[in-house]
XYZ file of C-alpha atoms in Angstrom:
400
model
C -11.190 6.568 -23.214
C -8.733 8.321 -25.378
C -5.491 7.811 -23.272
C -1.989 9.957 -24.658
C 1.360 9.056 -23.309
C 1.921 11.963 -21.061
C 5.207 11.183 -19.462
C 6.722 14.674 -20.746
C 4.713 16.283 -18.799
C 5.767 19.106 -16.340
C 3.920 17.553 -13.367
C 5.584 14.282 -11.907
C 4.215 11.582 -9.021
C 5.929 9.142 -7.169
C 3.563 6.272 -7.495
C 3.492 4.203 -4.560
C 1.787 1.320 -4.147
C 1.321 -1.151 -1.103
C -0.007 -3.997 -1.384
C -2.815 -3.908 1.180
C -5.141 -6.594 1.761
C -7.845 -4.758 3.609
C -11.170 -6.375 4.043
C -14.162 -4.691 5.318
C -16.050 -7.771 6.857
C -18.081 -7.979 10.690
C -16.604 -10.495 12.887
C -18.367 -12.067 15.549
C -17.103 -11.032 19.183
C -14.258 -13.922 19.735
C -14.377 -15.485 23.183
C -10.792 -17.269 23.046
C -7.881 -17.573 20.442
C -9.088 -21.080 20.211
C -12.767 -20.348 18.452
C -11.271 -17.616 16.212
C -9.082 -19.637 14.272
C -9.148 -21.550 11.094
C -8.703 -24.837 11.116
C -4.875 -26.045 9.732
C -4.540 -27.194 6.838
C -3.666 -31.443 7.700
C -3.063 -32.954 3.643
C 0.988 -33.643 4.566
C 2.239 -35.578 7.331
C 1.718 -38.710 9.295
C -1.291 -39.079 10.976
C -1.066 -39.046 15.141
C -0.764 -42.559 16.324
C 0.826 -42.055 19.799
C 0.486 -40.169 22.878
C 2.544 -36.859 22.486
C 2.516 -37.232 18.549
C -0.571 -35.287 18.495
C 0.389 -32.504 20.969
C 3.751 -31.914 19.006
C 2.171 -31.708 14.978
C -0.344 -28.948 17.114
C 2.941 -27.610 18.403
C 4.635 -27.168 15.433
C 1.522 -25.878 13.693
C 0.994 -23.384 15.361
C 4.292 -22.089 15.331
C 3.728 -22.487 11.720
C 0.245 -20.653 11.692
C 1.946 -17.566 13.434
C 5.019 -17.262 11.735
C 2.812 -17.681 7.511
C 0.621 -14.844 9.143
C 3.306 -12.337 10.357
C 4.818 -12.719 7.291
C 1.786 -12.173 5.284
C 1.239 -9.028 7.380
C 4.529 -7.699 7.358
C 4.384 -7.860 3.151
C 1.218 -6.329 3.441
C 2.584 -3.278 5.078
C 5.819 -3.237 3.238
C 4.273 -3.298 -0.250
C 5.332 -6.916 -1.019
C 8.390 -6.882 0.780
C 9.539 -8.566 4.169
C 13.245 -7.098 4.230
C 13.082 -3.942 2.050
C 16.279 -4.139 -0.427
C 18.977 -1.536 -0.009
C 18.748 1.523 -2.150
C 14.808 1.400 -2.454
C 12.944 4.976 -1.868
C 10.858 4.488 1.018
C 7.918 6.286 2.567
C 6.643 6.584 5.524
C 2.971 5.400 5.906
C 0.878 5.487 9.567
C -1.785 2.233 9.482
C -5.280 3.011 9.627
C -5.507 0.303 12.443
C -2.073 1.931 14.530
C -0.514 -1.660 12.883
C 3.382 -1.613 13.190
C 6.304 -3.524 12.660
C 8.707 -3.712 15.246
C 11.620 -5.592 16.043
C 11.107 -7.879 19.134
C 13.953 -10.420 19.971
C 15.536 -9.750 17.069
C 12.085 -11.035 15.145
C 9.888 -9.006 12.655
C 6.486 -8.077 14.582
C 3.433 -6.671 13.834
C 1.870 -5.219 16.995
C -0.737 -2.390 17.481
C 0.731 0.484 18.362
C -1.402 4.161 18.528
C 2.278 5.631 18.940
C 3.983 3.903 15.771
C 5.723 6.261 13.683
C 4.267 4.355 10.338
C 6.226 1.826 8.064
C 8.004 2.344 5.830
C 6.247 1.349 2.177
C 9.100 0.852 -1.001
C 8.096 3.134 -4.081
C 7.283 0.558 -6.684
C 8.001 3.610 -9.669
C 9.158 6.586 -9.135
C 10.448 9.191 -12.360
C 13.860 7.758 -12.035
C 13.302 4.098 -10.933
C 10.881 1.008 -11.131
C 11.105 -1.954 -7.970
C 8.164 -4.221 -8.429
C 8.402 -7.213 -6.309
C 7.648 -9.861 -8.647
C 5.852 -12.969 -7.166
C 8.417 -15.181 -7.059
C 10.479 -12.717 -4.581
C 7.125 -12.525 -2.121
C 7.432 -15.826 -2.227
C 11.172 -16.234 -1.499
C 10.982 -13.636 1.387
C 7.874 -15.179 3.670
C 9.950 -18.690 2.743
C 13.070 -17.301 4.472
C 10.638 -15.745 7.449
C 8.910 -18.906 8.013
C 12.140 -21.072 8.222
C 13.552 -18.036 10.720
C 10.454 -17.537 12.805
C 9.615 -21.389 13.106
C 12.984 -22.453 13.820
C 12.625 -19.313 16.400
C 9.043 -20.776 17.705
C 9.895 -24.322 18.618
C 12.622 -23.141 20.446
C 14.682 -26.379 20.727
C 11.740 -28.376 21.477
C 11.684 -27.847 25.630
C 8.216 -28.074 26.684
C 8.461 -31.975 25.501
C 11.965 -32.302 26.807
C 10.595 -30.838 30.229
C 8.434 -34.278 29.518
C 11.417 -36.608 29.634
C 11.051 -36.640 25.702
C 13.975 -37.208 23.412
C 13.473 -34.769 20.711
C 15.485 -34.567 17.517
C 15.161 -32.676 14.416
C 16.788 -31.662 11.014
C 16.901 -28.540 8.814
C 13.783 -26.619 7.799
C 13.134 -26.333 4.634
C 9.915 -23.924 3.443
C 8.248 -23.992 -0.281
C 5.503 -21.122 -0.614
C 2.839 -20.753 -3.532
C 0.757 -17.504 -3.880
C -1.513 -18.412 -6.588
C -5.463 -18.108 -5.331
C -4.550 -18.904 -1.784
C -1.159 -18.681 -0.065
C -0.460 -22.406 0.507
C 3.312 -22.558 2.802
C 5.157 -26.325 2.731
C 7.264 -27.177 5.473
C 9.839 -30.125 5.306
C 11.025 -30.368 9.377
C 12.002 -33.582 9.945
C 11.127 -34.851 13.678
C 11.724 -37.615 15.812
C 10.521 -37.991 19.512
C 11.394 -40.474 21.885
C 10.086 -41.950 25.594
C 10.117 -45.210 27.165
C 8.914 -47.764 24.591
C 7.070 -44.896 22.525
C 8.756 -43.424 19.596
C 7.329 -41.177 16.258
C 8.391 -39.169 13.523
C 6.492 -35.988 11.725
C 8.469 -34.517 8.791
C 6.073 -32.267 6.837
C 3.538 -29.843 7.785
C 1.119 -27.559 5.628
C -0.569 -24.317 6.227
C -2.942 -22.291 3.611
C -4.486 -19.025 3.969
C -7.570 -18.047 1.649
C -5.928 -14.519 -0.069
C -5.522 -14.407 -3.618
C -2.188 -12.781 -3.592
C -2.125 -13.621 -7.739
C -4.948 -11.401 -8.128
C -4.293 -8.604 -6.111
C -0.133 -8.615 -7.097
C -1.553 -8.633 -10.778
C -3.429 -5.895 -10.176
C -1.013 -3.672 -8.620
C 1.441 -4.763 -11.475
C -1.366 -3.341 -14.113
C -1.241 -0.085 -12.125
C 2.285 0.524 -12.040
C 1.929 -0.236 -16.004
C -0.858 2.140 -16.657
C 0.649 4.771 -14.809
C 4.286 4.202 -16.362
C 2.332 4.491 -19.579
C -0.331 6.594 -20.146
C 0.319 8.538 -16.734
C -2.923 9.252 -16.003
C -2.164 10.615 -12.263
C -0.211 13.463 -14.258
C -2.800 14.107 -16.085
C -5.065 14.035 -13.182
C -3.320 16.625 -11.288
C -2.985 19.214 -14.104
C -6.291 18.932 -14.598
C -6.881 19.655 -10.409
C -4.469 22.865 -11.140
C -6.602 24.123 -13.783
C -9.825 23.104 -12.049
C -8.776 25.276 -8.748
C -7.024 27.919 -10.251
C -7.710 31.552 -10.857
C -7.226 35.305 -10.791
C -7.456 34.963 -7.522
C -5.240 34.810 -3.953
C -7.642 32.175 -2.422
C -7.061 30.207 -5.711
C -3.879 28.566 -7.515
C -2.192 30.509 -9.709
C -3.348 29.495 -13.291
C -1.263 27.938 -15.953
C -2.288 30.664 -18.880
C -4.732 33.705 -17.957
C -4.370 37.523 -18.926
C -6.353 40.167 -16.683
C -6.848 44.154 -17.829
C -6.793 46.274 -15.162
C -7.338 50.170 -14.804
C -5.890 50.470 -11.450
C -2.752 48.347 -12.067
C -3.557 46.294 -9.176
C -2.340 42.431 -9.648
C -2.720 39.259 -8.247
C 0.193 37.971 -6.205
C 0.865 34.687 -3.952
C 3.676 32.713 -2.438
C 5.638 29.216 -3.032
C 4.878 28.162 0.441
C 1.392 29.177 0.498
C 0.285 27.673 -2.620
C 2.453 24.448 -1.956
C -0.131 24.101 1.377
C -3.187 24.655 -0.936
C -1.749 22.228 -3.215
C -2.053 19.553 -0.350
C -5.120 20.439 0.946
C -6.721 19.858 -3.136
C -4.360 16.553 -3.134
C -5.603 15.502 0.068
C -9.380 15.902 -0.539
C -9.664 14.923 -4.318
C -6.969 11.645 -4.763
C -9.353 9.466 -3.506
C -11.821 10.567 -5.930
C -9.927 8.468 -8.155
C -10.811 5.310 -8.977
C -10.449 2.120 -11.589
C -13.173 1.029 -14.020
C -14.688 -2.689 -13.799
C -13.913 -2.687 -10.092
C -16.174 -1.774 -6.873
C -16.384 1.257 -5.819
C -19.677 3.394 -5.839
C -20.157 6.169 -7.826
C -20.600 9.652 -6.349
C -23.869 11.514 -6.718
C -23.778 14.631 -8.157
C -25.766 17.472 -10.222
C -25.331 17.421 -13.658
C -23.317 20.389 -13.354
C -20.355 18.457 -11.661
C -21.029 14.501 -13.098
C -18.291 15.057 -15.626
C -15.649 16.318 -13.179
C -16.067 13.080 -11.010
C -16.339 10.842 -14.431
C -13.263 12.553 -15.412
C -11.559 10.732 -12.214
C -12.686 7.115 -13.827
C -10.035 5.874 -15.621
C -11.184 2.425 -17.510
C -7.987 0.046 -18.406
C -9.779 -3.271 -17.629
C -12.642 -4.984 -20.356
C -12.865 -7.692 -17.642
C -14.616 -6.686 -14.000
C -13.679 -6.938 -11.174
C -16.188 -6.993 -8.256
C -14.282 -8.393 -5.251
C -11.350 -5.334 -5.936
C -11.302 -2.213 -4.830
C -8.933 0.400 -5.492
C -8.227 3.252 -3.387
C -6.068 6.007 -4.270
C -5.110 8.304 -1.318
C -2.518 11.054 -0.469
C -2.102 12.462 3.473
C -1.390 16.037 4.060
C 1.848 15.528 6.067
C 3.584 13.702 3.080
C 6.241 16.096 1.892
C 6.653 16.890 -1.542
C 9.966 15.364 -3.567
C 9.695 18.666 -5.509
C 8.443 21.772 -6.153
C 8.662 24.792 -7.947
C 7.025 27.217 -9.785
C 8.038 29.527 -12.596
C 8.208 32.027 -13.318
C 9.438 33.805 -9.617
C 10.984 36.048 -7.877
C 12.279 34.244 -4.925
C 9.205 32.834 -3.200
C 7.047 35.575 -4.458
C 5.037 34.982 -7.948
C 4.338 38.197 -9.664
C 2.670 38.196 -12.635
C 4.482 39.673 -15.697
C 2.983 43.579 -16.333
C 2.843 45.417 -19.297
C 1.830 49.562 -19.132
C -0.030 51.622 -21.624
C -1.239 54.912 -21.573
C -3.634 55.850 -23.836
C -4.878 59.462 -25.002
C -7.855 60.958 -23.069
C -7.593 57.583 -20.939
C -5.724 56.340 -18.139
C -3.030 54.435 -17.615
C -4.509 50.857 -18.982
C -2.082 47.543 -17.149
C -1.877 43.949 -19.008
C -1.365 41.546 -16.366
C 0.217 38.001 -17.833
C -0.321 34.748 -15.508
C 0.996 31.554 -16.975
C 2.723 29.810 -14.777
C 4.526 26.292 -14.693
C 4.875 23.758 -11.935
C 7.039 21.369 -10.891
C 5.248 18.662 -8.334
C 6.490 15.661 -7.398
C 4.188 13.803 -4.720
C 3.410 10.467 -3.335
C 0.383 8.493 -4.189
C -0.857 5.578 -2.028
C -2.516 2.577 -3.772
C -4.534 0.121 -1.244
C -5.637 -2.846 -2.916
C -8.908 -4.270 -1.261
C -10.043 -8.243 -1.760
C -13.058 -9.076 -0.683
C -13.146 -12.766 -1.063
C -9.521 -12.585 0.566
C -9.022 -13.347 4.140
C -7.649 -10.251 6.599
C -5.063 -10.872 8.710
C -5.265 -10.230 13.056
C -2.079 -9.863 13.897
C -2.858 -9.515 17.204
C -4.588 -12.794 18.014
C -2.453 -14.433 15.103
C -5.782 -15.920 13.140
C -7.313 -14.740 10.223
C -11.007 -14.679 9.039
C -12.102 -15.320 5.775
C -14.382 -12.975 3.530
């Protein structure tokens, strides 16, 4: 594919992209929390020798298990960020699955909520600004989560100092590596004590099967085709041309003359076209997709192939069969901005010229070439199927 650097363009998008770790998989009906989860990771750590020893590592597991998974699903939803930086554009995104963060006891939540407002997703470029979240700070925000949320979890310990137990315990201290699974390192220092029995458990482990390297690479590659060769610029003038004509049901067209006997033209409005604009958005984004990744391709009559080819834009040599790439934009997303020229007010009018010819009528020259000015957010959901997907609401995760 013969790509140009189009960044001159007219036509703008705010390229958003969220890193979302969707994965279509069935899951067995789960009778109890218990059956549904994963087994913890156990390679750190003392073995259990004495009563209690066991029930507190489970305790303190757990508490790790929920906290590595909150986090995970908070980034998710945030587009690689747990605590979105000051000064970062933001939009406002509804989950497909009525998933939202909330603030609960002064904790970070995901809970299902068909109410939710939507969370709020950081631009990663916009035409002014670039805020990729590099691994390294994914990795620095779910360690500071963790630490919070365990610390939060054990609360001090009481249900084994209801026991009569003498429980101490030092500083946390949280390593994270997202390489082909997200593998979280706790150093907690603990010492219990009753009667004659005493034990200490200082490090605990928890791993969860998504290849955050992959899919955080991939989004990376996005934002740097985009940035680029902007090929979602080029996509939408070539939407504009593809719905627009001498007509008011259609756009009004970049560069089109019309003769005309009765002098009758053409006319339409800013606000009305800025509504057809969303509906075309709306229904032909996700046409969009990534070569060398799965998606399926969309049959058509030979008439129409090369207008969904034309969506296909190939960057990768290498494949990609567990990714998929969605591209999406929702009708109640607001433009940045908008304009059109040339106007008069809201009204475009198409520039007239009169002639009046000998034994003929008046003969009228109607000129429509018009520019726009769109800026508009575009939602990338990155889809791993060999990653595991995240339950928030039961706090496990299934794999696949």
């Amino acid at each position: 594919m013969n790509l140009k650097n189009k960044k001159g363009q007219t036509v703008t998008i705010f390229l958003v992209i969220g890193l979302i770790i969707i994965i279509s998989a069935l899951l067995i009906i789960i009778l109890n929390r218990e059956e549904a989860k994963e087994p913890l990771e156990t390679g750190a750590g003392k073995a259990p020798e004495f009563a209690g020893q066991t029930e507190l590592k489970n305790y303190v597991d757990e508490c790790l298990q929920d906290s590595v998974l909150q986090g995970l699903e908070i980034m998710r939803l945030q587009g690689g960020y747990i605590e979105i930086p000051d000064g970062i554009e933001t939009l406002t995104v509804k989950d497909k699955e009525n998933k939202q963060i909330t603030i609960i006891d002064g904790s970070r939540k995901v809970v299902i909520d068909e109410n939710g407002i939507g969370n709020e997703v950081p631009y990663w470029l916009t035409k002014d600004s670039l805020s990729v979240p590099s691994i390294d700070l994914m990795e620095f925000h779910l360690e500071q989560y963790v630490a919070f949320e365990l610390e939060n979890c054990v609360d001090d310990f009481k249900p084994f100092k209801e026991q009569k137990f003498e429980v101490e315990y030092g500083d946390i201290n949280t390593e994270v590596a997202m390489e082909t699974a997200v593998v979280t390192k706790v150093n907690f220092p603990v010492t219990a004590k009753k009667e004659d029995i005493e034990f200490d458990i200082d490090e605990f482990i928890y791993s969860v099967p998504i290849n955050m390297e992959l899919i955080a690479n991939m989004a990376l590659d996005i934002v740097g085709f985009e940035n680029t060769f902007a090929f979602l610029e080029e996509n939408t003038k070539n939407l504009i041309s593809l719905y627009s004509g001498i007509d008011e049901q259609r756009l009004p067209p970049f560069s089109q003359s019309f003769l005309s006997l009765s002098c009758d033209s053409v006319k339409w409005t800013k606000p009305r076209v800025k509504e057809m604009l969303k509906g075309i958005f709306k229904k032909n984004i996700p046409f969009l997709k990534i070569g060398n990744t799965n998606f399926k391709k969309i049959e058509s009559s030979s008439a129409t192939k090369g207008i969904y080819d034309s969506f296909i834009y190939t960057f990768f040599e290498e494949t990609y069969p567990s990714l998929s790439i969605d591209f999406s934009y929702r009708q109640e997303w607001e433009f940045i901005d908008y304009d059109i020229k040339p106007s008069a007010g809201d009204s475009l009018v198409p520039d007239s010229y009169k002639f009046k010819l000998p034994l003929v009528a008046t003969l009228c020259i109607f000129d429509y070439a018009y520019k726009y000015t769109v800026d508009y957010p575009v939602l990338v959901e990155i889809k791993d199927s060999k990653s595991a997907k995240v339950d928030p609401k039961s706090e496990v995760y299934f794999k696949d």
